[in-house]
Coordinates of C-alpha atoms in Angstrom, one line a residue:
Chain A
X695 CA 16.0 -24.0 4.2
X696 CA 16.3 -25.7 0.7
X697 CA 13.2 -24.6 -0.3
X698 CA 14.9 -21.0 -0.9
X699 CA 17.5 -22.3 -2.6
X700 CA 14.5 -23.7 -5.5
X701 CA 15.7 -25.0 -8.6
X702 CA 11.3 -25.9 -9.4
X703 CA 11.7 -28.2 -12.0
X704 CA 14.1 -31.2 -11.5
X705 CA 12.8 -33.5 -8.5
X706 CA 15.2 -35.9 -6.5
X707 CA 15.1 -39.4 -7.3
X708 CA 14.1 -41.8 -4.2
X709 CA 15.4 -45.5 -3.9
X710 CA 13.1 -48.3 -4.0
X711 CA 10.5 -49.9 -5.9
X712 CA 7.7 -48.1 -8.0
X713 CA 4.0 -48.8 -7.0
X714 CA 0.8 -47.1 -8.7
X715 CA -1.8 -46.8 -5.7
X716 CA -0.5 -45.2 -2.7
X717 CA 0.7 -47.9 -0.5
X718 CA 2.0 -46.6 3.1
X719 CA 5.7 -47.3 1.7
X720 CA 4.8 -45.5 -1.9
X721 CA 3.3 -42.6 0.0
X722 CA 6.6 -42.7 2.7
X723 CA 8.4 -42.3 -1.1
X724 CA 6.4 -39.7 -2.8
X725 CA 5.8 -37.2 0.2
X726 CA 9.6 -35.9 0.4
X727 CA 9.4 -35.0 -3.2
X728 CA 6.4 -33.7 -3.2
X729 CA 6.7 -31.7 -0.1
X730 CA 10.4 -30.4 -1.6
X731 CA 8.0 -29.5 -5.0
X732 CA 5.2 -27.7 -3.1
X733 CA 8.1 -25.4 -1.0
X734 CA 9.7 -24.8 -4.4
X735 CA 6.6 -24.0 -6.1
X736 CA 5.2 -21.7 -2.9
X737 CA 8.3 -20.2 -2.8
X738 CA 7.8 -19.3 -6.5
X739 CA 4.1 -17.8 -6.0
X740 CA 5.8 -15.6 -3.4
X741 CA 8.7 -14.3 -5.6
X742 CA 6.1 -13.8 -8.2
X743 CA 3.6 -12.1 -6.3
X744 CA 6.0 -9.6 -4.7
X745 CA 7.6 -9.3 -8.9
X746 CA 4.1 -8.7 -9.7
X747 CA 3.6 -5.7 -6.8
X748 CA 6.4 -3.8 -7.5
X749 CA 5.9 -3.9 -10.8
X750 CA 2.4 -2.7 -10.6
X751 CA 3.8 -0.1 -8.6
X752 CA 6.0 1.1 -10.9
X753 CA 3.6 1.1 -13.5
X754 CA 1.2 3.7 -11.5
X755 CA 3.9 5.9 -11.4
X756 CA 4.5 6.0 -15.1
X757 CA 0.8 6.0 -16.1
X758 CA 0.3 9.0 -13.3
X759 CA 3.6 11.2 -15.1
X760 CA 2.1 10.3 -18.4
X761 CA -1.2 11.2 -17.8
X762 CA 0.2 15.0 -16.2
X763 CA 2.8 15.4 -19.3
X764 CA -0.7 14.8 -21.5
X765 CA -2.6 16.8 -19.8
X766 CA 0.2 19.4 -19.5
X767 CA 0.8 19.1 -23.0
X768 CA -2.8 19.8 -24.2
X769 CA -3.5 22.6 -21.5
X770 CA 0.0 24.4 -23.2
X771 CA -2.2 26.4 -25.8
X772 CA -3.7 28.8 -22.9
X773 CA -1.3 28.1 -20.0
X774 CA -0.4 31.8 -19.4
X775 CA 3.6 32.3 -19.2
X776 CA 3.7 35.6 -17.5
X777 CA 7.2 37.2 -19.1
X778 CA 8.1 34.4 -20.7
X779 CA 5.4 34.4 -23.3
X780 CA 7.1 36.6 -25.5
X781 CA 9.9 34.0 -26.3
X782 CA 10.1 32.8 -30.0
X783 CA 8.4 29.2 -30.2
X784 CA 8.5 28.7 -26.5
X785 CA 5.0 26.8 -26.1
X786 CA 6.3 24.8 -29.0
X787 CA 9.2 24.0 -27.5
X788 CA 7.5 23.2 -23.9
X789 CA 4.9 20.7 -26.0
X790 CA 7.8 19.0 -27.7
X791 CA 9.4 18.5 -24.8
X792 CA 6.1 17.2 -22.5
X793 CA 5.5 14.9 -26.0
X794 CA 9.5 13.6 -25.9
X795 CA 8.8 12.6 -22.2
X796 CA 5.0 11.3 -23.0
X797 CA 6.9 9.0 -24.8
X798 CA 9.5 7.6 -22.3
X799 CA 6.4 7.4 -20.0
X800 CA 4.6 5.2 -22.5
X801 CA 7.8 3.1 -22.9
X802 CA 8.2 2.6 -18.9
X803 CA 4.6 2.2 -18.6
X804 CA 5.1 -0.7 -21.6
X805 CA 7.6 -2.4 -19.8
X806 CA 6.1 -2.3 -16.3
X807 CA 3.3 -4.0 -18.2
X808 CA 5.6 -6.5 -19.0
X809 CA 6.8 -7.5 -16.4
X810 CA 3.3 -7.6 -14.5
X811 CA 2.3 -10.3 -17.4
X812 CA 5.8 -12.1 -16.7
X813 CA 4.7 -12.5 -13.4
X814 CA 1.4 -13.1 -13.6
X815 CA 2.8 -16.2 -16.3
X816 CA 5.0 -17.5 -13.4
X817 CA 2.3 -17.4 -10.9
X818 CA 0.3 -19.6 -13.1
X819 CA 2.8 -21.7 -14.3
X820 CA 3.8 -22.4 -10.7
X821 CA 0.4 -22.7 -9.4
X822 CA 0.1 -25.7 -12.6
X823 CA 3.3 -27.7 -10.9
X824 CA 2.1 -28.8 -7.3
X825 CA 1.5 -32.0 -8.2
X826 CA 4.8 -34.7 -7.9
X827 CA 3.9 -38.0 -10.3
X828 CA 6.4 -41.0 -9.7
X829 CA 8.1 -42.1 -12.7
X830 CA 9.6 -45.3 -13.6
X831 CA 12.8 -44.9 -15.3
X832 CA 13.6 -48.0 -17.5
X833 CA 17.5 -48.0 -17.4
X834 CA 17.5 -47.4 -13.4
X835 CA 15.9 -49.3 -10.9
X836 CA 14.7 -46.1 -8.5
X837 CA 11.5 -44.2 -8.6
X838 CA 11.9 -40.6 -9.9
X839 CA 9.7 -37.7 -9.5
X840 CA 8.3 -35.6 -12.1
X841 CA 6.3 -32.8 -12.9
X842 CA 5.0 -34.7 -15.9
X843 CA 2.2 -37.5 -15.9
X844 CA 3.4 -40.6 -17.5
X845 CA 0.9 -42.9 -15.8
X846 CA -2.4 -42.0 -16.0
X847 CA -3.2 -44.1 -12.7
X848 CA -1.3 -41.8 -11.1
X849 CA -2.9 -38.3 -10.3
X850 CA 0.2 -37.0 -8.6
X851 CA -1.7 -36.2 -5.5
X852 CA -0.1 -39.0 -3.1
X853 CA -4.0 -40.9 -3.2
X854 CA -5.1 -37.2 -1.8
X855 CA -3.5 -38.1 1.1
X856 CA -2.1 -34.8 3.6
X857 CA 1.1 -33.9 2.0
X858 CA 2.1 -32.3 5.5
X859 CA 0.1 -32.7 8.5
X860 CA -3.6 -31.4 6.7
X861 CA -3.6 -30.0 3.5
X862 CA -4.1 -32.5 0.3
X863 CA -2.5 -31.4 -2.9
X864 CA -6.2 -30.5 -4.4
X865 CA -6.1 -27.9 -1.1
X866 CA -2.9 -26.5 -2.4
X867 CA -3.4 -26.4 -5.5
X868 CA -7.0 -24.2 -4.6
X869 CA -5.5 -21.9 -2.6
X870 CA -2.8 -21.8 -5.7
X871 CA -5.5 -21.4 -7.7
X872 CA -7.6 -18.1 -5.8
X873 CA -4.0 -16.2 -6.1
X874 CA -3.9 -16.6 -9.5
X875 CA -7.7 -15.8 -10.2
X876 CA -7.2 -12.4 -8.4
X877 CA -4.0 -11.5 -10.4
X878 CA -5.3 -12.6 -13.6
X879 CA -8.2 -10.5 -13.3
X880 CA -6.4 -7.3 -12.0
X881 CA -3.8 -8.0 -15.3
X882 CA -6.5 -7.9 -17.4
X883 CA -7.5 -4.3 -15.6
X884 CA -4.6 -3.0 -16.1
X885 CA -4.3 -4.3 -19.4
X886 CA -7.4 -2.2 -20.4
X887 CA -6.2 0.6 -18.8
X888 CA -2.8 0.7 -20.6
X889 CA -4.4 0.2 -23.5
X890 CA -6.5 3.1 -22.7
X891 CA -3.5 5.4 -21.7
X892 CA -1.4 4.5 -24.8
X893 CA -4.3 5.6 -26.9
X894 CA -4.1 8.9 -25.8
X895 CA -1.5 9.9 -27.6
X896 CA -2.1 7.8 -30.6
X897 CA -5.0 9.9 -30.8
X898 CA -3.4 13.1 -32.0
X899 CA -0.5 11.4 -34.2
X900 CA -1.2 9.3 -37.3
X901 CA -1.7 5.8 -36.1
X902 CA -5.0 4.4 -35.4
X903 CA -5.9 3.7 -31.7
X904 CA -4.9 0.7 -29.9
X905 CA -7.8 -2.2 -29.8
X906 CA -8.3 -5.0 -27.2
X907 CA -7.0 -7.8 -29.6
X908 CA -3.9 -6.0 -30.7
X909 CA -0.7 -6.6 -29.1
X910 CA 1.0 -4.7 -26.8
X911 CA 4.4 -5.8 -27.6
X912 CA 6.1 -8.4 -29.0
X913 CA 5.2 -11.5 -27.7
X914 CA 2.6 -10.6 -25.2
X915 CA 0.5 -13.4 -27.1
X916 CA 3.0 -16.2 -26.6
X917 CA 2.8 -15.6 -23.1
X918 CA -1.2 -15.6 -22.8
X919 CA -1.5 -18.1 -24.9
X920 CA 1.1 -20.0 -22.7
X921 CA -0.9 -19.5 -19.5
X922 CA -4.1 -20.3 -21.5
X923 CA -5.6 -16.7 -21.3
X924 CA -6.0 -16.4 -25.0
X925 CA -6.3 -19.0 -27.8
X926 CA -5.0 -19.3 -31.3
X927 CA -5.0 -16.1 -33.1
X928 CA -8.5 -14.3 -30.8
X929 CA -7.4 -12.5 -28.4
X930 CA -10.7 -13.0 -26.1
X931 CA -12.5 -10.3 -24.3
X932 CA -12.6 -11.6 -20.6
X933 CA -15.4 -13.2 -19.6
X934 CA -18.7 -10.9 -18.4
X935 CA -16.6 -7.7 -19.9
X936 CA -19.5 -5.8 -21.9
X937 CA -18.1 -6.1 -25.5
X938 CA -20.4 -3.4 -26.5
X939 CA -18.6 -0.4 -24.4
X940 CA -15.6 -1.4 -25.7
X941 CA -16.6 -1.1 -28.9
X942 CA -18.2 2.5 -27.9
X943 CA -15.3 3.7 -27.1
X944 CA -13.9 4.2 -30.6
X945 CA -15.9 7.2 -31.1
X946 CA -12.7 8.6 -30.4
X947 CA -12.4 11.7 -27.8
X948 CA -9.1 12.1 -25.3
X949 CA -10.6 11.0 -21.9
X950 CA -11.4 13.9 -19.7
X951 CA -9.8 14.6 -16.8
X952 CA -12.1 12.6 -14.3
X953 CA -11.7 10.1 -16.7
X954 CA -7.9 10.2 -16.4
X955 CA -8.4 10.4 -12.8
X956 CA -10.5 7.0 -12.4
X957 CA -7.7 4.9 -14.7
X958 CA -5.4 6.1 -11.9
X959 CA -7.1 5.5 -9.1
X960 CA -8.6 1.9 -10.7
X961 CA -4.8 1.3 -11.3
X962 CA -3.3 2.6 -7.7
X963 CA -6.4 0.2 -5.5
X964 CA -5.6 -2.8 -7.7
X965 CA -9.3 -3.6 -7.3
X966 CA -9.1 -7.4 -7.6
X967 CA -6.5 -7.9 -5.3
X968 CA -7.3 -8.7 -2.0
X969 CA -4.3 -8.2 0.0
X970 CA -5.4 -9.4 3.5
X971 CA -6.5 -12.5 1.8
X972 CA -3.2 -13.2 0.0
X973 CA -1.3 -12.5 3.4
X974 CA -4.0 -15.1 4.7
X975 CA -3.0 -17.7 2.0
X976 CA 0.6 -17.6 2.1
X977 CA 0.2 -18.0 6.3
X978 CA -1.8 -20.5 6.3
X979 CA 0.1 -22.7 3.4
X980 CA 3.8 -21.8 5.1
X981 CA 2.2 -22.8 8.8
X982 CA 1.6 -26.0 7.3
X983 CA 5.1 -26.3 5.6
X984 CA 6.4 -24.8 8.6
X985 CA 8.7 -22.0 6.0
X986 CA 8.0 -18.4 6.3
X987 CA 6.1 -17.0 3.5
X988 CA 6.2 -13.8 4.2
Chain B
X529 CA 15.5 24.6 49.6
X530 CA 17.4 24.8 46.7
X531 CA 17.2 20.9 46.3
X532 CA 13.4 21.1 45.7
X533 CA 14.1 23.8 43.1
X534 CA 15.8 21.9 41.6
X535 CA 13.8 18.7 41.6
X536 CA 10.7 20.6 40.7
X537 CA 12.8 22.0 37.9
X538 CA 13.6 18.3 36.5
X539 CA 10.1 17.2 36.5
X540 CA 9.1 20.1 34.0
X541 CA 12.3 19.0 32.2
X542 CA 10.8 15.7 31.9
X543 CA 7.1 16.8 30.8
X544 CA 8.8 18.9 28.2
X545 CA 10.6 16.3 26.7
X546 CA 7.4 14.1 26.4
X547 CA 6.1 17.2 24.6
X548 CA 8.8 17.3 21.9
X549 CA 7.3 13.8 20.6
X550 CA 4.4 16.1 20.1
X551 CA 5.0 17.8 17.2
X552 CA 6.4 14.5 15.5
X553 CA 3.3 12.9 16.3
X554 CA 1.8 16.4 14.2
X555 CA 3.5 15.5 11.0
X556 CA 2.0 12.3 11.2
X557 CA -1.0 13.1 11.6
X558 CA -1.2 15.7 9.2
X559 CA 0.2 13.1 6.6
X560 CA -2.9 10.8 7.2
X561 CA -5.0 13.2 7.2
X562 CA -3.8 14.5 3.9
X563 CA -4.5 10.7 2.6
X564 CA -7.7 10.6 3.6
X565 CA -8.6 14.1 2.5
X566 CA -6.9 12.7 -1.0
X567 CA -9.2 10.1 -0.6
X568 CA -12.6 11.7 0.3
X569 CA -12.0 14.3 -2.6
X570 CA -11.8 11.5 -5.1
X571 CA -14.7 10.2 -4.1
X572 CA -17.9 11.9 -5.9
X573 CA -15.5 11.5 -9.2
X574 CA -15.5 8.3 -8.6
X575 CA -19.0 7.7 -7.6
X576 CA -20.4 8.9 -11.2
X577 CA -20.6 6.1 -13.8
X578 CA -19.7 8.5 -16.4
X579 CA -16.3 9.5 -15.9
X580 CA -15.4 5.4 -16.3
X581 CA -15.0 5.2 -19.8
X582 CA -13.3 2.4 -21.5
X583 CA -13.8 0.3 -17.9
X584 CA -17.6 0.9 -18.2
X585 CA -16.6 -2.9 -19.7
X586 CA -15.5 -4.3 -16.6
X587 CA -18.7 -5.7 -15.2
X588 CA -19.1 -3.9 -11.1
X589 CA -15.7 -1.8 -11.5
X590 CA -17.4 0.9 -10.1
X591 CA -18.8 -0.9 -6.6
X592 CA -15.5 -2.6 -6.3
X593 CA -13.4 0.4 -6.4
X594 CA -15.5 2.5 -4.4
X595 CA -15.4 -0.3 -1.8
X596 CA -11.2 -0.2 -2.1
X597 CA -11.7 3.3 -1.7
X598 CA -13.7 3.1 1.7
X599 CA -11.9 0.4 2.8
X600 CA -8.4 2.4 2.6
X601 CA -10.3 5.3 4.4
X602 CA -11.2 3.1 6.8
X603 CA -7.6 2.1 7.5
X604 CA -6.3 5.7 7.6
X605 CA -9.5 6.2 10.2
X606 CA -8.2 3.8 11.9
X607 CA -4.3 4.7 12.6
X608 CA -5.8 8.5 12.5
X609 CA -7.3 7.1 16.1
X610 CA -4.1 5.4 16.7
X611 CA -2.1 8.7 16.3
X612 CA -4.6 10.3 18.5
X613 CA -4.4 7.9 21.5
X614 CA -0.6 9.2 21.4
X615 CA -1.6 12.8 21.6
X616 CA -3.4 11.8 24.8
X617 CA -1.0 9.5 26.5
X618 CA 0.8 12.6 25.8
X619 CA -1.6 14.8 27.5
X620 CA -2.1 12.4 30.5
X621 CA 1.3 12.2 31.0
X622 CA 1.6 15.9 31.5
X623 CA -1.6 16.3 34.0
X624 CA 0.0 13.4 35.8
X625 CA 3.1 15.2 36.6
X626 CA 1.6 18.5 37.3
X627 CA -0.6 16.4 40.2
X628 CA 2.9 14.6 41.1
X629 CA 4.7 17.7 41.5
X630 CA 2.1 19.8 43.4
X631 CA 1.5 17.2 45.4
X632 CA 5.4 17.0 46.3
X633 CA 5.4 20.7 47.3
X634 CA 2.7 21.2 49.1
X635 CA 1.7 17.8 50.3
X636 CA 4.6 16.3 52.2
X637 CA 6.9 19.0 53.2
X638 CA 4.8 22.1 54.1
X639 CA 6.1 25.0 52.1
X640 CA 4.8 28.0 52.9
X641 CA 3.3 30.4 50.5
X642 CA 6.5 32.7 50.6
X643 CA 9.0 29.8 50.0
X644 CA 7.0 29.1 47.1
X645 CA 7.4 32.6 45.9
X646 CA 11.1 32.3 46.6
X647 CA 13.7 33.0 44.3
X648 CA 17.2 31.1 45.2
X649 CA 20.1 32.5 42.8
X650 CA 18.8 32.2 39.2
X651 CA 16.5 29.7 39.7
X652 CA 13.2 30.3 38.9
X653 CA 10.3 30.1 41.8
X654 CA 8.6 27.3 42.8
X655 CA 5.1 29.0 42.3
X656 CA 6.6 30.2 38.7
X657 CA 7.2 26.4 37.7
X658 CA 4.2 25.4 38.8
X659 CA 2.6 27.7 36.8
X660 CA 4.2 26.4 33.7
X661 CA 4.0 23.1 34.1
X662 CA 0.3 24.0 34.8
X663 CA 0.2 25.8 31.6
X664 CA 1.7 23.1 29.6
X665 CA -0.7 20.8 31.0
X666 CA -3.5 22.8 30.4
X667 CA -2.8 23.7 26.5
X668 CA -1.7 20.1 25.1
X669 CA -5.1 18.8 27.0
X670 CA -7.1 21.8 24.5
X671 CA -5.3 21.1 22.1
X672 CA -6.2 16.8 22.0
X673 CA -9.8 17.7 22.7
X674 CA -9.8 19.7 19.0
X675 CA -7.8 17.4 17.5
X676 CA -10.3 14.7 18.6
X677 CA -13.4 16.5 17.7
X678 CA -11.8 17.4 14.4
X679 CA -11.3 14.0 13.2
X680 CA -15.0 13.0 14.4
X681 CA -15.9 15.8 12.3
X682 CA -14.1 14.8 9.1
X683 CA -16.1 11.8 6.9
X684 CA -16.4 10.7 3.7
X685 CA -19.2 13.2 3.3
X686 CA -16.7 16.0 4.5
X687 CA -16.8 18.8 2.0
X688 CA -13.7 20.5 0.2
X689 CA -13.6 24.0 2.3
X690 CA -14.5 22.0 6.0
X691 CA -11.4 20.0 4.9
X692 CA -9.2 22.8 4.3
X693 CA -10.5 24.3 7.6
X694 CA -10.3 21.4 9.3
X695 CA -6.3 20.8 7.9
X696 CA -5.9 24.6 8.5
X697 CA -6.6 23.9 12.4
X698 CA -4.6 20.9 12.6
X699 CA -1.2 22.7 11.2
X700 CA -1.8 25.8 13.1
X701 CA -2.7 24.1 16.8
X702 CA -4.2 27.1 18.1
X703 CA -4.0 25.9 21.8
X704 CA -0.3 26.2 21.7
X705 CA 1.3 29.2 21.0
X706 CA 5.0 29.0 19.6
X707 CA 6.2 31.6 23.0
X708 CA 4.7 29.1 25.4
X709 CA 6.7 26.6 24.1
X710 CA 9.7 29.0 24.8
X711 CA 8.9 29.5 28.1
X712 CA 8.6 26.1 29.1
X713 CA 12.6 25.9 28.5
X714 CA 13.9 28.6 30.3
X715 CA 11.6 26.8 33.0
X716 CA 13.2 24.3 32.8
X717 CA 17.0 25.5 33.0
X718 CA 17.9 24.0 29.7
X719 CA 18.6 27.7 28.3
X720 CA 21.0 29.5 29.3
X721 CA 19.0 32.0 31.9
X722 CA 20.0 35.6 31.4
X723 CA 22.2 36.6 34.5
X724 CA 22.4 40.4 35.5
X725 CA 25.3 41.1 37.1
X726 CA 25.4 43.8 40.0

């Protein structure tokens, strides 16, 4: 089916003349392209949701090894060694070691972050391009279809008319719009909590601790700001989120080990997610396409 | 003679094979139980606001991820039962052809009690199949009842030491010995008999 074969942006151009208010022959027009957009753009949400899982996967696994290798590394001191103790500098040796791999941990962990905000930025950006506006080229005499609004009389929504057999774009574009809520508030979980976990380790060299409006790395701004989750230079505190604990926090001890233990359970149930419903969504949206979303 | 020997001999072959899913079925079971026992031993950690920390922030973390939590014990619950239902299919399956085979013996061809004690070449007696297939019967039936009451008995409440116990019975399935086992497959005829030459 060509919706697998998704190029999202560029639309097919129809034959025939342009009109601004759905007529039954505009509507006959816009409805291929739109239908050929919404497959593309489903099609995306899937590819980024199942980017988004496995990266979140991945990350659990680098936040649990780096959160052993930590805790490894500070119980070192009194770990008893049985006949090995006697070796010159080897506790100093095992710590540099469990700090050499804290470190690739905190790298991996970085980069599954990444690429749990990449997703998350396609999700949204594909969840922003359901709607198909008509467009009236002046050097050709067919209607295009874009992703843009020229006209302002036209809301790209085909008069809210079904775009299949039920669902009107507004319906898409809400179920669109639930998948990206849950993601966006389970990135900015996890963004907490990597925050939290790269701290650790700050904590014991020279640099100060990580705070909600620093960076992570370069460039995660440009890509919030890009899906409108942060603003200008403010990197906001989500909304609801008790600024005050946050701020608490800098008293500055290395989390105990329950602690530890709740980031990585928080992290492994990706709390916000509601799985059955997402299976739900996707159903539901390729029934009506009659595509496989799954 | 010989011919219902050897027919009786094929119906334990076939209740043993259904038994070799058995300890498949084991490893499952174990595994999801080790889940939820992961699980359930998280669970007063989790409970206590003070071991959030930095997500203290996050307005309801707490309620929400205990309710993930429950929810996934739920699920393991659930194919826990499913796993279970197996071990009984299992078991019915062996009672059914322990009645089968009894009735074939002594319902429609009269056998009398000496035929059924009589050994033909290096088959085993009737009476002495029988037996096993009765024994067979008997223990994987025990042995579904504990695994049945032990996962009624294990709940998010469960302590740490009941769930060791608990684990402890489930690896060791006390209601079938390893030698039983044995026996069931020189019943069988699938080992190699030992034959004592004159």
């Amino acid at each position: 089916m060509e919706a697998y074969a998704a190029t999202p942006v560029r639309r097919p151009s129809e034959p025939s003349s342009p009109s601004p208010t759905p007529s039954p022959s505009s509507l006959r027009q816009w409805r291929p392209a739109a239908q050929r957009n919404l497959r593309n753009q489903w099609s995306r949400l899937l590819a980024a949701k199942a980017r988004w899982l496995a990266a979140a996967t991945d990350g659990r696994s680098h936040a649990s090894a780096l959160v052993n290798a930590h805790l490894s590394r500070s119980y070192m001191p009194e770990m008893d060694l049985g006949v090995l103790k006697d070796m010159p500098g080897i506790r100093d040796k095992a710590s540099a070691k469990l700090a050499h791999k804290e470190l690739q941990c905190r790298e991996m962990l970085l980069s599954a972050y990444k690429e749990m905000v990449l997703s998350v930025s396609d999700l949204v950006k594909a969840s922003r391009g359901m709607r198909c506006f008509s467009k009236l080229s002046s050097s050709s005499p067919l209607i295009c279809f874009t992703d843009c609004q020229d006209d302002l009389n036209d809301s790209g929504d085909g008069g809210g008319a079904p775009v299949y057999k039920w669902f009107s774009m507004l319906e898409f574009e809400n179920f669109a719009q639930e998948l990206v809520e849950m993601f966006v508030s389970e990135l900015q979980l996890k963004r907490l909590i990597v925050l939290e976990l790269l701290s650790i380790n700050l904590k014991e060299g020279v640099d100060p601790s990580l705070e909600w409006s620093d960076e992570l790395y370069d460039g995660e701004q440009y890509e919030f700001q890009s899906i409108g989750l942060s603003s200008g230079d403010s990197w906001q505190l989500p909304e609801n989120w008790r600024g005050d604990v946050l701020q608490a926090r800098r008293s500055g001890h290395t989390p105990s080990h329950e602690v530890l233990q709740v980031y990585l359970t928080s992290w492994l149930a990706n709390v916000n997610i509601k799985m059955s419903r997402i299976d739900e969504i996707f159903e539901l949206v390729g029934e009506e396409m009659q595509i496989k979303l799954c | 003679m010989e011919a219902v020997v050897r027919k009786v001999q094929q119906r334990v072959r076939k209740a043993r094979e259904e038994t070799e899913r058995w300890d498949d079925l084991n490893s499952r079971f174990l595994s999801q139980f080790s889940n939820a026992a992961a699980i359930i031993a998280r669970l007063p950690v989790l409970g206590d606001a003070k071991n959030y920390g930095v997500l203290g922030c996050v307005p309801n973390v707490r309620e929400d991820l205990l309710g993930k939590q429950m929810e996934s014990l739920e699920l393991i619950f659930v194919s826990m039962r499913e796993t279970l239902e197996e071990f009984s299919g299992i078991a019915k399956g062996l009672n059914k052809a322990l009645r089968n085979t009894n009735q074939m013996v002594r319902g429609g061809s009269t056998l009398t009690a000496k035929q059924l004690q009589l050994q033909v070449g290096i088959l085993p007696t009737i009476a002495y199949c029988l037996d096993g297939l009765q024994t067979l019967s008997d223990m994987h039936q025990a042995e579904y009842a504990l695994k049945s009451s032990v996962i009624s008995l294990l709940t998010w409440k469960s302590s740490s030491s009941d769930i060791a116990a608990l684990r402890q019975l489930l690896v060791d399935q006390p209601n079938i010995p390893k030698d039983e086992g044995m026996k069931a497959r020189e019943l069988s005829g699938s080992m190699d008999p030992i034959v004592v030459s004159l």
